[in-house]
């Protein structure tokens, strides 16, 4: 008798995890309030800081939702992700679009960014990716090295000051749920990120708290304290 557990897919890392939820992840942008808020925030940031004409890089593009947003503002977009299923979905959506031809999707890991070292991008972006990597600041260094001199880097990080996120971590420590937290390696405060960026010659020009926490974010935002409730922080940086 064959042991069925031997043939079950093994979730080794964040790439495997996101490959397994790729379709639900993509559908989240039309069904999940949290994902729809993410899209609103990132669409506004991309629209504000993308310079019409040059190239953009979407590092860890997932199913390509934000890549297509960038394509509305840029001459071309190079988008990559380590999950083959995410790239398959992105290419399928592109084929169905009938008109989005200025996005090129590539299966590639963040650890292989050196393959792009001879290239330059006026917009570099990475949404909800860097916290899963072994070397967060190494990835920031690599991404910023690909920025054009007058370019912008947009990225997000989990907000360690969020009371909801702290509760979520406590529940995970006791129950192993939500499962995605098994793969999250970094969580930061604004102060930690600001200091790390300064040390690398990067200046934040825009900071946004988002990803509302149930029950907490509305009152926290009302009194100007979103940092204690919202689950994510987005940064827009330029070279100092």
CSV table of C-alpha atoms in Angstrom, one decimal:
chain,number,residue,atom,x,y,z
A,1,UNK,CA,0.0,0.0,0.0
A,2,UNK,CA,1.4,3.4,-1.0
A,3,UNK,CA,1.8,6.0,1.7
A,4,UNK,CA,-0.1,8.9,0.3
A,5,UNK,CA,1.8,11.4,2.4
A,6,UNK,CA,5.0,10.6,0.4
A,7,UNK,CA,3.4,12.0,-2.8
A,8,UNK,CA,1.8,15.0,-1.2
A,9,UNK,CA,3.3,18.4,-2.3
A,10,UNK,CA,5.9,19.5,0.2
A,11,UNK,CA,5.7,23.2,1.3
A,12,UNK,CA,9.4,24.0,1.8
A,13,UNK,CA,9.4,27.8,1.6
A,14,UNK,CA,7.3,30.9,0.8
A,15,UNK,CA,7.6,30.2,-2.9
A,16,UNK,CA,5.9,26.8,-2.5
A,17,UNK,CA,3.3,28.4,-0.2
A,18,UNK,CA,2.4,31.1,-2.7
A,19,UNK,CA,2.4,28.6,-5.6
A,20,UNK,CA,-0.2,26.6,-3.7
A,21,UNK,CA,-2.5,29.6,-3.1
A,22,UNK,CA,-1.8,31.4,-6.5
A,23,UNK,CA,-5.3,31.3,-7.8
A,24,UNK,CA,-6.8,32.4,-4.5
A,25,UNK,CA,-4.2,35.1,-4.2
A,26,UNK,CA,-5.1,36.5,-7.6
A,27,UNK,CA,-8.8,36.4,-6.9
A,28,UNK,CA,-8.2,38.3,-3.7
A,29,UNK,CA,-7.8,41.5,-5.7
A,30,UNK,CA,-11.5,41.3,-6.6
A,31,UNK,CA,-12.9,39.6,-3.5
A,32,UNK,CA,-10.8,40.6,-0.4
A,33,UNK,CA,-11.2,44.0,1.2
A,34,UNK,CA,-7.5,43.8,2.3
A,35,UNK,CA,-6.3,43.0,-1.2
A,36,UNK,CA,-8.5,45.7,-2.7
A,37,UNK,CA,-7.1,48.3,-0.3
A,38,UNK,CA,-3.6,47.2,-1.3
A,39,UNK,CA,-4.5,47.7,-4.9
A,40,UNK,CA,-5.8,51.2,-4.2
A,41,UNK,CA,-2.7,52.2,-2.3
A,42,UNK,CA,-0.3,50.8,-4.8
A,43,UNK,CA,-2.1,52.2,-7.8
A,44,UNK,CA,-1.9,55.7,-6.3
A,45,UNK,CA,1.8,55.3,-5.5
A,46,UNK,CA,2.7,54.0,-8.9
A,47,UNK,CA,0.7,56.7,-10.6
A,48,UNK,CA,2.4,59.4,-8.5
A,49,UNK,CA,6.0,58.2,-8.8
A,50,UNK,CA,6.2,56.5,-12.2
A,51,UNK,CA,7.8,58.7,-14.8
A,52,UNK,CA,6.2,58.3,-18.2
A,53,UNK,CA,8.4,56.6,-20.7
A,54,UNK,CA,11.2,54.5,-19.1
A,55,UNK,CA,11.2,51.0,-17.7
A,56,UNK,CA,9.9,49.5,-14.5
A,57,UNK,CA,10.8,46.4,-12.5
A,58,UNK,CA,8.2,44.5,-10.5
A,59,UNK,CA,10.3,42.2,-8.2
A,60,UNK,CA,8.1,39.4,-6.9
A,61,UNK,CA,5.2,40.3,-9.2
A,62,UNK,CA,2.8,37.5,-8.1
A,63,UNK,CA,-0.1,37.2,-10.6
A,64,UNK,CA,0.9,40.5,-12.3
A,65,UNK,CA,-1.8,42.8,-10.9
A,66,UNK,CA,0.6,45.6,-10.0
A,67,UNK,CA,2.7,44.9,-13.1
A,68,UNK,CA,-0.3,45.8,-15.3
A,69,UNK,CA,-0.9,49.0,-13.2
A,70,UNK,CA,2.7,50.0,-13.9
A,71,UNK,CA,2.3,49.2,-17.6
A,72,UNK,CA,-0.3,52.0,-17.8
A,73,UNK,CA,2.5,54.5,-16.9
A,74,UNK,CA,5.7,53.1,-18.3
A,75,UNK,CA,7.1,52.2,-21.7
A,76,UNK,CA,7.9,48.7,-20.5
A,77,UNK,CA,7.7,46.5,-17.4
A,78,UNK,CA,9.9,43.6,-16.5
A,79,UNK,CA,8.1,41.5,-13.9
A,80,UNK,CA,9.4,38.3,-12.3
A,81,UNK,CA,8.4,35.9,-9.6
A,82,UNK,CA,9.8,32.7,-8.2
A,83,UNK,CA,6.5,30.9,-8.4
A,84,UNK,CA,5.8,29.2,-11.7
A,85,UNK,CA,2.1,29.1,-11.1
A,86,UNK,CA,2.0,32.9,-10.4
A,87,UNK,CA,3.8,33.5,-13.7
A,88,UNK,CA,1.5,31.2,-15.5
A,89,UNK,CA,-1.6,33.1,-14.2
A,90,UNK,CA,0.0,36.4,-15.1
A,91,UNK,CA,0.8,35.4,-18.6
A,92,UNK,CA,-2.7,33.9,-19.0
A,93,UNK,CA,-4.2,37.2,-17.9
A,94,UNK,CA,-2.0,39.1,-20.3
A,95,UNK,CA,-3.1,36.9,-23.2
A,96,UNK,CA,-6.7,37.5,-22.3
A,97,UNK,CA,-6.2,41.3,-22.1
A,98,UNK,CA,-5.8,41.6,-25.8
A,99,UNK,CA,-3.7,44.8,-25.5
A,100,UNK,CA,-1.2,44.7,-22.7
A,101,UNK,CA,2.0,44.0,-24.6
A,102,UNK,CA,4.5,46.1,-22.7
A,103,UNK,CA,4.9,43.7,-19.8
A,104,UNK,CA,7.4,40.8,-19.9
A,105,UNK,CA,7.0,38.1,-17.3
A,106,UNK,CA,9.9,35.9,-16.1
A,107,UNK,CA,10.3,33.1,-13.6
A,108,UNK,CA,13.2,34.1,-11.4
A,109,UNK,CA,14.1,34.2,-7.7
A,110,UNK,CA,15.0,37.4,-5.9
A,111,UNK,CA,18.3,35.8,-5.0
A,112,UNK,CA,19.2,36.0,-8.8
A,113,UNK,CA,18.9,39.8,-9.1
A,114,UNK,CA,22.5,39.9,-10.2
A,115,UNK,CA,21.3,38.7,-13.6
A,116,UNK,CA,19.9,42.2,-14.1
A,117,UNK,CA,22.9,44.1,-12.9
A,118,UNK,CA,23.6,45.7,-16.3
A,119,UNK,CA,20.1,47.1,-16.5
A,120,UNK,CA,18.5,50.2,-15.1
A,121,UNK,CA,14.9,51.0,-14.1
A,122,UNK,CA,13.2,54.3,-13.3
A,123,UNK,CA,10.7,52.5,-11.1
A,124,UNK,CA,11.5,49.5,-9.0
A,125,UNK,CA,8.8,47.9,-6.9
A,126,UNK,CA,8.3,45.0,-4.6
A,127,UNK,CA,5.0,44.4,-2.8
A,128,UNK,CA,4.7,41.9,0.1
A,129,UNK,CA,7.8,40.0,-0.9
A,130,UNK,CA,10.9,41.1,1.0
A,131,UNK,CA,9.7,39.8,4.4
A,132,UNK,CA,10.0,36.2,3.1
A,133,UNK,CA,13.6,36.5,2.1
A,134,UNK,CA,16.7,35.3,4.1
A,135,UNK,CA,18.4,38.7,3.6
A,136,UNK,CA,16.0,41.6,3.7
A,137,UNK,CA,18.6,44.4,3.6
A,138,UNK,CA,20.6,42.5,1.0
A,139,UNK,CA,17.5,42.6,-1.3
A,140,UNK,CA,17.1,46.3,-0.7
A,141,UNK,CA,20.7,46.9,-1.7
A,142,UNK,CA,20.2,44.8,-4.8
A,143,UNK,CA,17.0,46.5,-5.8
A,144,UNK,CA,18.3,50.0,-5.2
A,145,UNK,CA,21.4,49.2,-7.3
A,146,UNK,CA,19.0,48.7,-10.3
A,147,UNK,CA,17.4,52.2,-9.8
A,148,UNK,CA,18.2,54.9,-12.3
A,149,UNK,CA,19.8,58.0,-10.6
A,150,UNK,CA,16.4,59.8,-10.6
A,151,UNK,CA,14.4,56.6,-10.1
A,152,UNK,CA,12.1,55.5,-7.3
A,153,UNK,CA,11.9,52.3,-5.2
A,154,UNK,CA,8.5,51.3,-3.8
A,155,UNK,CA,8.4,48.4,-1.3
A,156,UNK,CA,6.3,47.2,1.6
A,157,UNK,CA,7.0,45.6,4.9
A,158,UNK,CA,4.9,44.1,7.7
A,159,UNK,CA,4.3,46.6,10.5
A,160,UNK,CA,5.6,45.2,13.8
A,161,UNK,CA,3.8,47.9,15.8
A,162,UNK,CA,0.4,46.7,14.6
A,163,UNK,CA,-1.5,45.4,17.6
A,164,UNK,CA,-3.4,43.0,15.3
A,165,UNK,CA,-0.2,41.7,13.9
A,166,UNK,CA,1.2,41.0,17.4
A,167,UNK,CA,-2.0,39.2,18.3
A,168,UNK,CA,-1.8,37.2,15.1
A,169,UNK,CA,1.8,36.2,15.9
A,170,UNK,CA,0.7,35.0,19.4
A,171,UNK,CA,-2.1,32.9,17.9
A,172,UNK,CA,0.4,31.4,15.4
A,173,UNK,CA,2.8,30.5,18.2
A,174,UNK,CA,0.1,28.6,19.9
A,175,UNK,CA,-1.8,27.1,16.9
A,176,UNK,CA,0.4,27.3,13.8
A,177,UNK,CA,-2.3,29.4,12.2
A,178,UNK,CA,-2.4,31.5,10.0
A,179,UNK,CA,0.0,29.2,8.1
A,180,UNK,CA,1.7,31.9,6.1
A,181,UNK,CA,3.4,33.3,9.2
A,182,UNK,CA,5.7,30.2,9.1
A,183,UNK,CA,7.5,31.8,6.2
A,184,UNK,CA,7.6,35.4,7.4
A,185,UNK,CA,11.2,36.2,8.5
A,186,UNK,CA,11.1,40.0,9.0
A,187,UNK,CA,8.7,42.5,10.6
A,188,UNK,CA,9.7,46.1,11.1
A,189,UNK,CA,8.8,49.4,12.7
A,190,UNK,CA,9.0,52.7,10.8
A,191,UNK,CA,12.1,53.7,12.8
A,192,UNK,CA,14.0,50.5,11.9
A,193,UNK,CA,13.3,51.0,8.2
A,194,UNK,CA,14.1,54.7,8.2
A,195,UNK,CA,17.5,54.0,9.9
A,196,UNK,CA,18.3,51.2,7.5
A,197,UNK,CA,17.4,53.2,4.5
A,198,UNK,CA,19.5,56.2,5.7
A,199,UNK,CA,22.5,53.9,6.2
A,200,UNK,CA,22.2,52.9,2.5
A,201,UNK,CA,21.9,56.4,1.1
A,202,UNK,CA,18.1,56.1,0.5
A,203,UNK,CA,15.6,58.8,1.4
A,204,UNK,CA,11.9,57.9,2.0
A,205,UNK,CA,9.8,60.5,0.2
A,206,UNK,CA,6.4,58.8,0.9
A,207,UNK,CA,5.2,56.5,3.7
A,208,UNK,CA,1.8,54.8,3.8
A,209,UNK,CA,0.2,52.6,6.4
A,210,UNK,CA,-2.4,50.3,5.0
A,211,UNK,CA,-4.0,46.8,5.3
A,212,UNK,CA,-6.7,47.6,7.8
A,213,UNK,CA,-7.0,45.5,10.9
A,214,UNK,CA,-10.5,44.4,11.9
A,215,UNK,CA,-12.0,46.7,14.6
A,216,UNK,CA,-8.7,48.4,15.2
A,217,UNK,CA,-7.8,50.5,12.1
A,218,UNK,CA,-10.8,52.7,11.9
A,219,UNK,CA,-10.5,54.3,15.4
A,220,UNK,CA,-6.7,54.3,15.1
A,221,UNK,CA,-6.8,56.1,11.8
A,222,UNK,CA,-9.4,58.6,13.2
A,223,UNK,CA,-6.9,59.7,15.9
A,224,UNK,CA,-3.8,59.7,13.6
A,225,UNK,CA,-2.4,56.5,15.0
A,226,UNK,CA,-2.5,54.1,12.0
A,227,UNK,CA,0.9,52.7,13.0
A,228,UNK,CA,-0.6,50.8,15.9
A,229,UNK,CA,-3.3,49.1,13.8
A,230,UNK,CA,-2.6,48.8,10.1
A,231,UNK,CA,-0.7,45.7,9.1
A,232,UNK,CA,1.6,47.0,6.3
A,233,UNK,CA,3.8,50.0,5.5
A,234,UNK,CA,4.7,51.1,2.0
A,235,UNK,CA,7.8,53.1,1.3
A,236,UNK,CA,8.8,55.2,-1.7
A,237,UNK,CA,12.5,55.9,-1.7
A,238,UNK,CA,15.0,57.9,-3.8
A,239,UNK,CA,18.7,57.9,-3.8
A,240,UNK,CA,20.0,60.7,-1.5
